[in-house]
CSV table of C-alpha atoms and ligand atoms in Angstrom, one decimal:
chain,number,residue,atom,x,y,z
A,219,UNK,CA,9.1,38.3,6.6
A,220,UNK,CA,10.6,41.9,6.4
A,221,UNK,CA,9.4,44.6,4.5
A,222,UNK,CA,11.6,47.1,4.0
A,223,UNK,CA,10.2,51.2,3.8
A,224,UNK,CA,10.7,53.6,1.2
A,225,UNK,CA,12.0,56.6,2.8
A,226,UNK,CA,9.3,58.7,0.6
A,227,UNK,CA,6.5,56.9,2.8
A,228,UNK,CA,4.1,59.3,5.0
A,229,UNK,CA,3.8,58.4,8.3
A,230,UNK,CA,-0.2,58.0,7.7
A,231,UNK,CA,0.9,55.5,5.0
A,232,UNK,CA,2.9,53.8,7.7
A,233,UNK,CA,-0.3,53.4,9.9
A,234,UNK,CA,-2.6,52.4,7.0
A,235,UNK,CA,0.3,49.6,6.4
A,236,UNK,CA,0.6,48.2,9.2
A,237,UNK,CA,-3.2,48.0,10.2
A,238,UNK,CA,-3.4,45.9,6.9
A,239,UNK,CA,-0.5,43.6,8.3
A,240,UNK,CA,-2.3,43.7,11.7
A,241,UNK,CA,-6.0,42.9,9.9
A,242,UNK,CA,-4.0,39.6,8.7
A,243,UNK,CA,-3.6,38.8,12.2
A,244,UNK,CA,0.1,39.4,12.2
A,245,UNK,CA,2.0,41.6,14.5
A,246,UNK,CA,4.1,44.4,12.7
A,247,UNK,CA,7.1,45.0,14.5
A,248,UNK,CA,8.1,48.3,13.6
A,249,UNK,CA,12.1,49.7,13.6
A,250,UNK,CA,13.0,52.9,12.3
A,251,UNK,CA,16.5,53.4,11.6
A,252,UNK,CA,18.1,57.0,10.1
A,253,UNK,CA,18.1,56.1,6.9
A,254,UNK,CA,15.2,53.4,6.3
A,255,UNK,CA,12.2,52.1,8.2
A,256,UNK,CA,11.7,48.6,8.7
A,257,UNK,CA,9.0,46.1,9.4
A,258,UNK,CA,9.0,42.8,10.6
A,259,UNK,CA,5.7,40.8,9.9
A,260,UNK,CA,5.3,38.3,13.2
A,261,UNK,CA,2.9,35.1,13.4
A,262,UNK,CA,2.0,32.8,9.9
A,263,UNK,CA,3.2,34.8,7.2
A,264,UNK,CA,1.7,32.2,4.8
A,265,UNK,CA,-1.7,34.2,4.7
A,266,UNK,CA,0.5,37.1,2.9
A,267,UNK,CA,1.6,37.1,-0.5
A,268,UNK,CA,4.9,38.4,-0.6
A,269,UNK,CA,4.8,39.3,-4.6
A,270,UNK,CA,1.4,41.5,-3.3
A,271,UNK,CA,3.2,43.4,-0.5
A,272,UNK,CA,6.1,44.2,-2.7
A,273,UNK,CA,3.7,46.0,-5.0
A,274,UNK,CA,2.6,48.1,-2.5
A,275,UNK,CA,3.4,51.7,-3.0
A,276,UNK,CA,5.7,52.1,0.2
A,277,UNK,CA,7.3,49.1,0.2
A,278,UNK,CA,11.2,49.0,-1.4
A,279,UNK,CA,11.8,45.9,-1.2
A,280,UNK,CA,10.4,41.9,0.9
A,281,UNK,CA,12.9,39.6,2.1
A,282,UNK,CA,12.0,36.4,3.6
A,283,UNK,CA,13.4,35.5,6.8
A,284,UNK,CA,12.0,31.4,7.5
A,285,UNK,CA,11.5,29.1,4.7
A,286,UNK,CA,7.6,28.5,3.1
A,287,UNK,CA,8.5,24.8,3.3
A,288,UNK,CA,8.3,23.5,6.9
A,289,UNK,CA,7.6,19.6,7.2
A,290,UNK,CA,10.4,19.0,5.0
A,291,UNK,CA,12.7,21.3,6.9
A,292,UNK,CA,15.6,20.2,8.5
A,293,UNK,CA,15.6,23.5,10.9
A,294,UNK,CA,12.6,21.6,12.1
A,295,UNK,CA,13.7,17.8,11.8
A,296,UNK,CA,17.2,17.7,12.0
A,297,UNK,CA,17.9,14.3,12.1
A,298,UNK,CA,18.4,13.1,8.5
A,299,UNK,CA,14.9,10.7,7.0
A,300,UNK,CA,15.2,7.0,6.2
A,301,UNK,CA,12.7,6.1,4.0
A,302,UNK,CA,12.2,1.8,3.6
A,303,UNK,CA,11.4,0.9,0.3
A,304,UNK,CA,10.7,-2.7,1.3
A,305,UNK,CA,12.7,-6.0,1.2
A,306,UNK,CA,15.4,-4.3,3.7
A,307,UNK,CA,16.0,-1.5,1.4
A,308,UNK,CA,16.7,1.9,3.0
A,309,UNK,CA,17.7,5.4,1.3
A,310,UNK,CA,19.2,8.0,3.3
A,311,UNK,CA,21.2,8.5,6.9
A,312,UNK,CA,23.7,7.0,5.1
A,313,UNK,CA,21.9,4.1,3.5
A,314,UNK,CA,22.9,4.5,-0.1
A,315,UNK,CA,21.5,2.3,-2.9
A,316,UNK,CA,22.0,2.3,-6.7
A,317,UNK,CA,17.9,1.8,-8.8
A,318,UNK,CA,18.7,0.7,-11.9
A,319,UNK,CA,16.6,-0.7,-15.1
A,320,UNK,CA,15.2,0.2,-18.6
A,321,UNK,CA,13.6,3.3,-19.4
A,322,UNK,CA,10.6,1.7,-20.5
A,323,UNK,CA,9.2,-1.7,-19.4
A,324,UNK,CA,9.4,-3.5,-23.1
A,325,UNK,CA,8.5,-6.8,-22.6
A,326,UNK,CA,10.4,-9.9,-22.0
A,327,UNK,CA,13.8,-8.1,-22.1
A,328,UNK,CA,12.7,-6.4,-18.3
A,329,UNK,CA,13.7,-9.7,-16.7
A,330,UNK,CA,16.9,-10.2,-18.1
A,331,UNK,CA,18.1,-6.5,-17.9
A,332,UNK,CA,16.9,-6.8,-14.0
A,333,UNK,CA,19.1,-10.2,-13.2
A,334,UNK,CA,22.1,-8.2,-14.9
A,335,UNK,CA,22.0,-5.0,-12.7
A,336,UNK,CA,21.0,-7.0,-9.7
A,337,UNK,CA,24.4,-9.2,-10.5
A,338,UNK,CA,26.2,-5.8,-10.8
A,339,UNK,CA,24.9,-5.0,-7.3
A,340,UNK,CA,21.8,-2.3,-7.8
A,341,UNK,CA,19.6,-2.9,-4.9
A,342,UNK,CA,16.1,-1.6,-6.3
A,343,UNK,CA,14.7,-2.3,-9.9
A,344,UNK,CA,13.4,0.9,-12.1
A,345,UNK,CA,11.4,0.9,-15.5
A,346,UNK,CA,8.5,3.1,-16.9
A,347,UNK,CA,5.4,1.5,-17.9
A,348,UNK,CA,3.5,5.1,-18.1
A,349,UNK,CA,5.9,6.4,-20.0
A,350,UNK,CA,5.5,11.1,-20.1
A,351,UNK,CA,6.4,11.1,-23.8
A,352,UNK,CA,6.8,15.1,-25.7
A,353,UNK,CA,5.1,14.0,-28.3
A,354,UNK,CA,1.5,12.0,-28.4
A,355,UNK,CA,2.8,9.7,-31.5
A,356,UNK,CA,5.5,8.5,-29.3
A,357,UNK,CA,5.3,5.0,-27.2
A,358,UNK,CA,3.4,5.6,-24.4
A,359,UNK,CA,4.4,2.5,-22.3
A,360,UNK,CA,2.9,-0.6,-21.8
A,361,UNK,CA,0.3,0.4,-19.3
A,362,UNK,CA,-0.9,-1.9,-16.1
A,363,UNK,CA,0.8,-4.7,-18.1
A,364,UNK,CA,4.4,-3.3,-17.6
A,365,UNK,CA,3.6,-2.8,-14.1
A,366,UNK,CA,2.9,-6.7,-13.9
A,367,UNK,CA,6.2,-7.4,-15.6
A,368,UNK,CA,8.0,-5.2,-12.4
A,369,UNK,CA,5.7,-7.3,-10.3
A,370,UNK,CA,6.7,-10.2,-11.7
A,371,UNK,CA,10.6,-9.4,-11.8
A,372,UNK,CA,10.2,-8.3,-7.8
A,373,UNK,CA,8.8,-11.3,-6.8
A,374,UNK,CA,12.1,-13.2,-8.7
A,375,UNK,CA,14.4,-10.7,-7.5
A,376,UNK,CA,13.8,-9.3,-4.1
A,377,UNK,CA,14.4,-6.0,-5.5
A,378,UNK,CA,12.0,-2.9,-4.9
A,379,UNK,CA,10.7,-1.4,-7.9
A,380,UNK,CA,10.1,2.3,-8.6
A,381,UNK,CA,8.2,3.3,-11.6
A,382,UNK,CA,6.3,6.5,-12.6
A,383,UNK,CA,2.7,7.7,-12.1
A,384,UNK,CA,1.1,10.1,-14.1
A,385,UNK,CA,-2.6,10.4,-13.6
A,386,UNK,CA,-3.9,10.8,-10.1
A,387,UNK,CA,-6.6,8.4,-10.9
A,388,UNK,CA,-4.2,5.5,-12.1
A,389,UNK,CA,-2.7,6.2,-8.2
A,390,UNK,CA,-4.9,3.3,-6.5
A,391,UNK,CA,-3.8,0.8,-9.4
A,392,UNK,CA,0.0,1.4,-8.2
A,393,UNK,CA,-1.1,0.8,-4.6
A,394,UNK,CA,-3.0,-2.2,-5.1
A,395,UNK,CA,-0.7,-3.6,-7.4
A,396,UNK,CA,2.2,-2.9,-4.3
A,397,UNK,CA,4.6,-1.0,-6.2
A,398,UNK,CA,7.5,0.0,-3.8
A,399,UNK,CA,8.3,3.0,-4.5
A,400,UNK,CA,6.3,5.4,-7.2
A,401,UNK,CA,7.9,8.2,-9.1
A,402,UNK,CA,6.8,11.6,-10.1
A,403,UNK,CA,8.4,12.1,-13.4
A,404,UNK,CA,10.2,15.9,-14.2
A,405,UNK,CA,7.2,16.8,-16.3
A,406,UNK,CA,5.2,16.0,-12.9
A,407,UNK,CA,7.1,18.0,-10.3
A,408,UNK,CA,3.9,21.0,-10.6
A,409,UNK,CA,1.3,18.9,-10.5
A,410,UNK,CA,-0.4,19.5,-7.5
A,411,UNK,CA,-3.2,17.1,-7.5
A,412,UNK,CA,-0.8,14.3,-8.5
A,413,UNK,CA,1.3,15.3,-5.9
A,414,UNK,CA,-1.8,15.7,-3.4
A,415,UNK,CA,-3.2,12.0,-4.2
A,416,UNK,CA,0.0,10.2,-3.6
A,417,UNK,CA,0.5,12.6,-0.6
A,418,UNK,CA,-3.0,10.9,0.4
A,419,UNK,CA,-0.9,7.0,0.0
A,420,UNK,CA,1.7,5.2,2.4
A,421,UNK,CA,4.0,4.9,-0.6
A,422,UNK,CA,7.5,6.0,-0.7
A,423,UNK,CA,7.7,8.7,-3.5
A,424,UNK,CA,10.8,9.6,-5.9
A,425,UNK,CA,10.1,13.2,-6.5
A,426,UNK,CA,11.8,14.5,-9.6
A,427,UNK,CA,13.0,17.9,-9.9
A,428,UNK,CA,10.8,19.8,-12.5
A,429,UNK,CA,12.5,20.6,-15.8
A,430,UNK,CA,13.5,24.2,-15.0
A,431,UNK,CA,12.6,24.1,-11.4
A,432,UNK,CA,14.7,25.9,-8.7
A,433,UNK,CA,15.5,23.8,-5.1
A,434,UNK,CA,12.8,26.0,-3.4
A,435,UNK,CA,10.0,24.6,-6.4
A,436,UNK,CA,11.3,21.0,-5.6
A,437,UNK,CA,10.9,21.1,-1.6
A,438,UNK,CA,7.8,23.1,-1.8
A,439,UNK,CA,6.4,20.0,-4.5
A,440,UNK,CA,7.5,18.2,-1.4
A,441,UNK,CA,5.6,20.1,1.1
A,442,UNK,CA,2.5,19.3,-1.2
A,443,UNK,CA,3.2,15.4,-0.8
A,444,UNK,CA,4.2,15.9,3.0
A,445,UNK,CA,1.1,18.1,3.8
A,446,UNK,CA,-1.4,15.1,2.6
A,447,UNK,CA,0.4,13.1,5.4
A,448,UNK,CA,3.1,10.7,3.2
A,449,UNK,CA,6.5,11.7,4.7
A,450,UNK,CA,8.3,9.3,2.6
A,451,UNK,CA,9.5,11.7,0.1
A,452,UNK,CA,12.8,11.1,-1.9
A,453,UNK,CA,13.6,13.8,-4.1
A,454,UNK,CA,15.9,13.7,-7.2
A,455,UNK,CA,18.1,15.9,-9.2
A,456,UNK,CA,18.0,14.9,-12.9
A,457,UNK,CA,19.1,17.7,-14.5
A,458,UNK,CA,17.7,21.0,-15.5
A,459,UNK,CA,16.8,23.0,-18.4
A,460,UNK,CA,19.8,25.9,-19.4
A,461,UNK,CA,21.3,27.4,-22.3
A,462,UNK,CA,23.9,24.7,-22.7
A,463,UNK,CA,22.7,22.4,-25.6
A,464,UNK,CA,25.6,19.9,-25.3
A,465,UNK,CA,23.8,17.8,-23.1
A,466,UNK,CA,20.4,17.1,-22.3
A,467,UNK,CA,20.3,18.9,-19.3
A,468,UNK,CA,22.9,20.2,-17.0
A,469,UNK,CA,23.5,18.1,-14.0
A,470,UNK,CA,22.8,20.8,-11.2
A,471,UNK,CA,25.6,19.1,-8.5
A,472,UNK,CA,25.2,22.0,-6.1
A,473,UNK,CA,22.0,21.1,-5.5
A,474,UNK,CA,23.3,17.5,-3.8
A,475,UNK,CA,24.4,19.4,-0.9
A,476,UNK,CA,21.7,21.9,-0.9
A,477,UNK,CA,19.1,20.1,-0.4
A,478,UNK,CA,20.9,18.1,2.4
A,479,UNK,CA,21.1,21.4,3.9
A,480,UNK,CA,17.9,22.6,3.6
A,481,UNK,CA,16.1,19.2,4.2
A,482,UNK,CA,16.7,16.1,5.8
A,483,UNK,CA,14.6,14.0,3.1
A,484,UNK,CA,16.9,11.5,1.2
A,485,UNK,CA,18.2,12.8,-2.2
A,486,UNK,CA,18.4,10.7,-5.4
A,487,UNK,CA,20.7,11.5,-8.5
A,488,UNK,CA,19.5,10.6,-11.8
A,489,UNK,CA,22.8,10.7,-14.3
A,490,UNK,CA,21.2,9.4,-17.1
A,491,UNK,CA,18.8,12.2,-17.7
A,492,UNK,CA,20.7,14.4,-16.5
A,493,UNK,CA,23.5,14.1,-19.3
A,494,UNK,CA,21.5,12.3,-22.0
A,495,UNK,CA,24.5,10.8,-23.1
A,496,UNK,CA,26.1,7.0,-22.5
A,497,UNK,CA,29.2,8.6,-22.5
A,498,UNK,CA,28.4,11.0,-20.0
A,499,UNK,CA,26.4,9.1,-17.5
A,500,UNK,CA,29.3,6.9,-15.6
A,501,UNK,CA,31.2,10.2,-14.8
A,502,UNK,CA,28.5,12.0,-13.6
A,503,UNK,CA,27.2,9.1,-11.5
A,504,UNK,CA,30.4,9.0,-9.7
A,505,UNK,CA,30.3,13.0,-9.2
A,506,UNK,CA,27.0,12.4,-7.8
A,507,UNK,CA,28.2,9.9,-5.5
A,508,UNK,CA,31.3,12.0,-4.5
A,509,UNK,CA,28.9,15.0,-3.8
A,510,UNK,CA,26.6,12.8,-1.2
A,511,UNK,CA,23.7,11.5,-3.0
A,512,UNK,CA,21.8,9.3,-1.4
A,513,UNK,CA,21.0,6.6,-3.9
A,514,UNK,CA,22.0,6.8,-8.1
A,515,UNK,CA,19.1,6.2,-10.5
A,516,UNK,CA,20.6,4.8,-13.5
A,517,UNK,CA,18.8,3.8,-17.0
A,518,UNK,CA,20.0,0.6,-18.7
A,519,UNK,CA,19.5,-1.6,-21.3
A,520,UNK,CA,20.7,-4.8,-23.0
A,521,UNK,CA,20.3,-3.3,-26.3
A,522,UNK,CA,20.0,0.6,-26.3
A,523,UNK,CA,19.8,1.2,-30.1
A,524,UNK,CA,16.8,-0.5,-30.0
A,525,UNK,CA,15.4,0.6,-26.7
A,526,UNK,CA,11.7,2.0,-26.9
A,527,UNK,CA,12.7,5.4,-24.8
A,528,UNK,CA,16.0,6.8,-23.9
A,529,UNK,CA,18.3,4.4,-25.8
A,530,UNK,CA,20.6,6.8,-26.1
A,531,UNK,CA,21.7,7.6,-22.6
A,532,UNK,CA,20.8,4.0,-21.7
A,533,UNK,CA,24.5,2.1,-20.1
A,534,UNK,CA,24.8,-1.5,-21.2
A,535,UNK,CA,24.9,-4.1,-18.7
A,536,UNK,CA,28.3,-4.3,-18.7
A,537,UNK,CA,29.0,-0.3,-18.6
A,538,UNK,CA,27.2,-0.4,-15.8
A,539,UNK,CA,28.7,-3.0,-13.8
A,540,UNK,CA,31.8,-0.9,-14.6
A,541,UNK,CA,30.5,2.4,-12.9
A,542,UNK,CA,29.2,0.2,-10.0
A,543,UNK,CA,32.6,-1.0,-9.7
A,544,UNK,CA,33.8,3.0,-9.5
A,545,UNK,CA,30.7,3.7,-7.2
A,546,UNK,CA,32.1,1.3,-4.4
A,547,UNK,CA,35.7,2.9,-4.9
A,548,UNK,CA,34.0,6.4,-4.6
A,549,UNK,CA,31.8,5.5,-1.4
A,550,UNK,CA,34.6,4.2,0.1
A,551,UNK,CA,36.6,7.2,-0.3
A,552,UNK,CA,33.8,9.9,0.7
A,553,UNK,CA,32.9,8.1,4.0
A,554,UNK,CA,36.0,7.3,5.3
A,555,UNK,CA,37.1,8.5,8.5
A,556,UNK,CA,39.7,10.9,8.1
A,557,UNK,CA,42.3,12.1,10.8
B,739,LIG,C1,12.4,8.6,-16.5
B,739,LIG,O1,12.8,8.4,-15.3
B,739,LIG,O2,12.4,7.8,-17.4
B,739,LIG,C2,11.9,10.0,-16.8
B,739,LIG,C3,10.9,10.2,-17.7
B,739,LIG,O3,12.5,10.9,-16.1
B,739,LIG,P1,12.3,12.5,-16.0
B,739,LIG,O4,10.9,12.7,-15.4
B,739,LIG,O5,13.4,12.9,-15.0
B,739,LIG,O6,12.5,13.1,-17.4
B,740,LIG,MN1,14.1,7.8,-19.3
């Protein structure tokens, strides 16, 4: 971390400073140019707030110089993660896979909509059976008894399921019930006890990207999981909250190859919430595939009007084998050799 000096400082201001960095058990690294002094703050500058040192009557101006996120830094693991989902299914170093499924678990309709997207060739089963609803009248999903119905579909299927947590006290329920993979829902992302108790499980996580959320919020919700000692962290771009009203969100592409960038944790596009639209999911999907996602999360249904969540961004089964169709032809092209 620097801190950059206003030129107004006193040199006994300087002293007082950099005793204060010094009492933090940092080493101040002092440079003075002709036109501005500088100061480099040496050793684990997570013990200073840099909001607090900014504030500080003789400082112009804080720039960071090493990320706050380090276990899911790819300075420090540069060799991209695999995370196993079960059943042979792997997401990342190239291992890309397409989780598909209802937004809700319904009922009886779970089984057929997961024999038509495993036909259409997605590799891992999704559905919400705690469902984060904006409004409290709203269907709040069918509880422990949708998770049996994933259960149940798995154990037909093969397919690793992912479905959403909420409560860090329903956390042991997922893990005894051996779901795959558990998801952190959008609303979730800043939920730091959540994100600590499934930080505490062996359970591969899907971590959404909060709702208006920068990259940095997203790795640092992944630091909380990583910290607790789960390393199986998938993240997920699903869209975030602007001034553009034409869609449900807007589909933040860029941060496909950030985060590949920045970490080496698998990353997961979500084009159905992202858009919001039917129309606009199968184009998006194959942007997201073009721009290196890992794996595609994709809501469908065999009958979206009368879906109990999301029925209007939901692909039918046969839209959807359509875009997987386009997803092979896209794969293909993007790792290809080429001379
Ligand atoms: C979902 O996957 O159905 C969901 C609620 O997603 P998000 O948290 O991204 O809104
Ligand atoms: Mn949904």
């Amino acid at each position: 971390m620097i801190a950059v000096i206003k030129e107004s400082a006193t040199e006994e201001q300087l002293d007082h400073f950099v005793s204060w960095i010094e009492g933090k058990g940092l080493n101040a690294n002092v440079s003075k140019g002709e036109n501005e002094t500088v100061i480099g703050l040496i050793g684990d500058t997570t013990v200073v707030d840099p909001f607090l040192l900014e504030s500080m009557d003789i400082v112009e101006r804080v720039q960071r110089v090493s990320e706050p996120f380090k276990k899911a830094n790819r300075k420090f693991h540069p060799e991209d993660t695999v995370v196993d989902c079960g059943n042979g299914i792997l997401i990342g170093g190239g291992n890309f896979q397409v989780i598909a499924g209802p937004c809700s678990v319904e009922g009886d309709n779970l089984i057929r909509i997961a024999r038509a997207v495993k036909a259409a060739g997605a590799t891992m089963l999704r559905g919400g059976a705690f469902k984060p609803r904006t409004s409290p009248y709203a269907c709040q999903g069918m509880g422990e008894a949708g998770l049996d119905l994933l259960c149940e579909a798995k154990a037909e299927l093969g397919m690793p399921i992912v479905t959403e947590v909420m409560d860090p006290r329903d956390v042991q329920l997922f893990v005894d019930k051996g779901i795959d993979v558990m998801q952190i829902g959008a609303r979730n992302a800043q939920n730091f006890p959540l994100l600590k108790e499934v930080g505490k499980t062996d359970v591969p996580i899907l971590l959404k990207r909060a709702m208006a959320g920068t990259i940095d919020e997203l790795l640092m919700a992944a630091e909380y999981i990583m910290s607790e000692g789960n390393e199986k962290v998938i993240l997920c771009e699903r869209g975030i909250r602007t001034f553009e009203t034409r869609t449900r969100n807007t589909f933040d592409l860029n941060a496909i190859p950030v985060l590949h960038h920045l970490t080496h944790l698998p990353v997961v596009a979500d084009p159905s919430h992202a858009t919001g639209y039917t129309r606009y999911v199968s184009p998006m999907a194959l942007a997201a595939t073009a721009a290196g996602a890992d794996a595609l999360e994709i809501e469908v249904h065999d009958d979206p009007s009368n879906a109990w969540s999301d029925g209007g961004q939901a692909l039918t089964p046969a839209m959807f084998a359509d875009t997987m169709r386009r997803i092979a032809l896209i794969r293909e092209a993007v790792t290809q050799e080429v001379e």
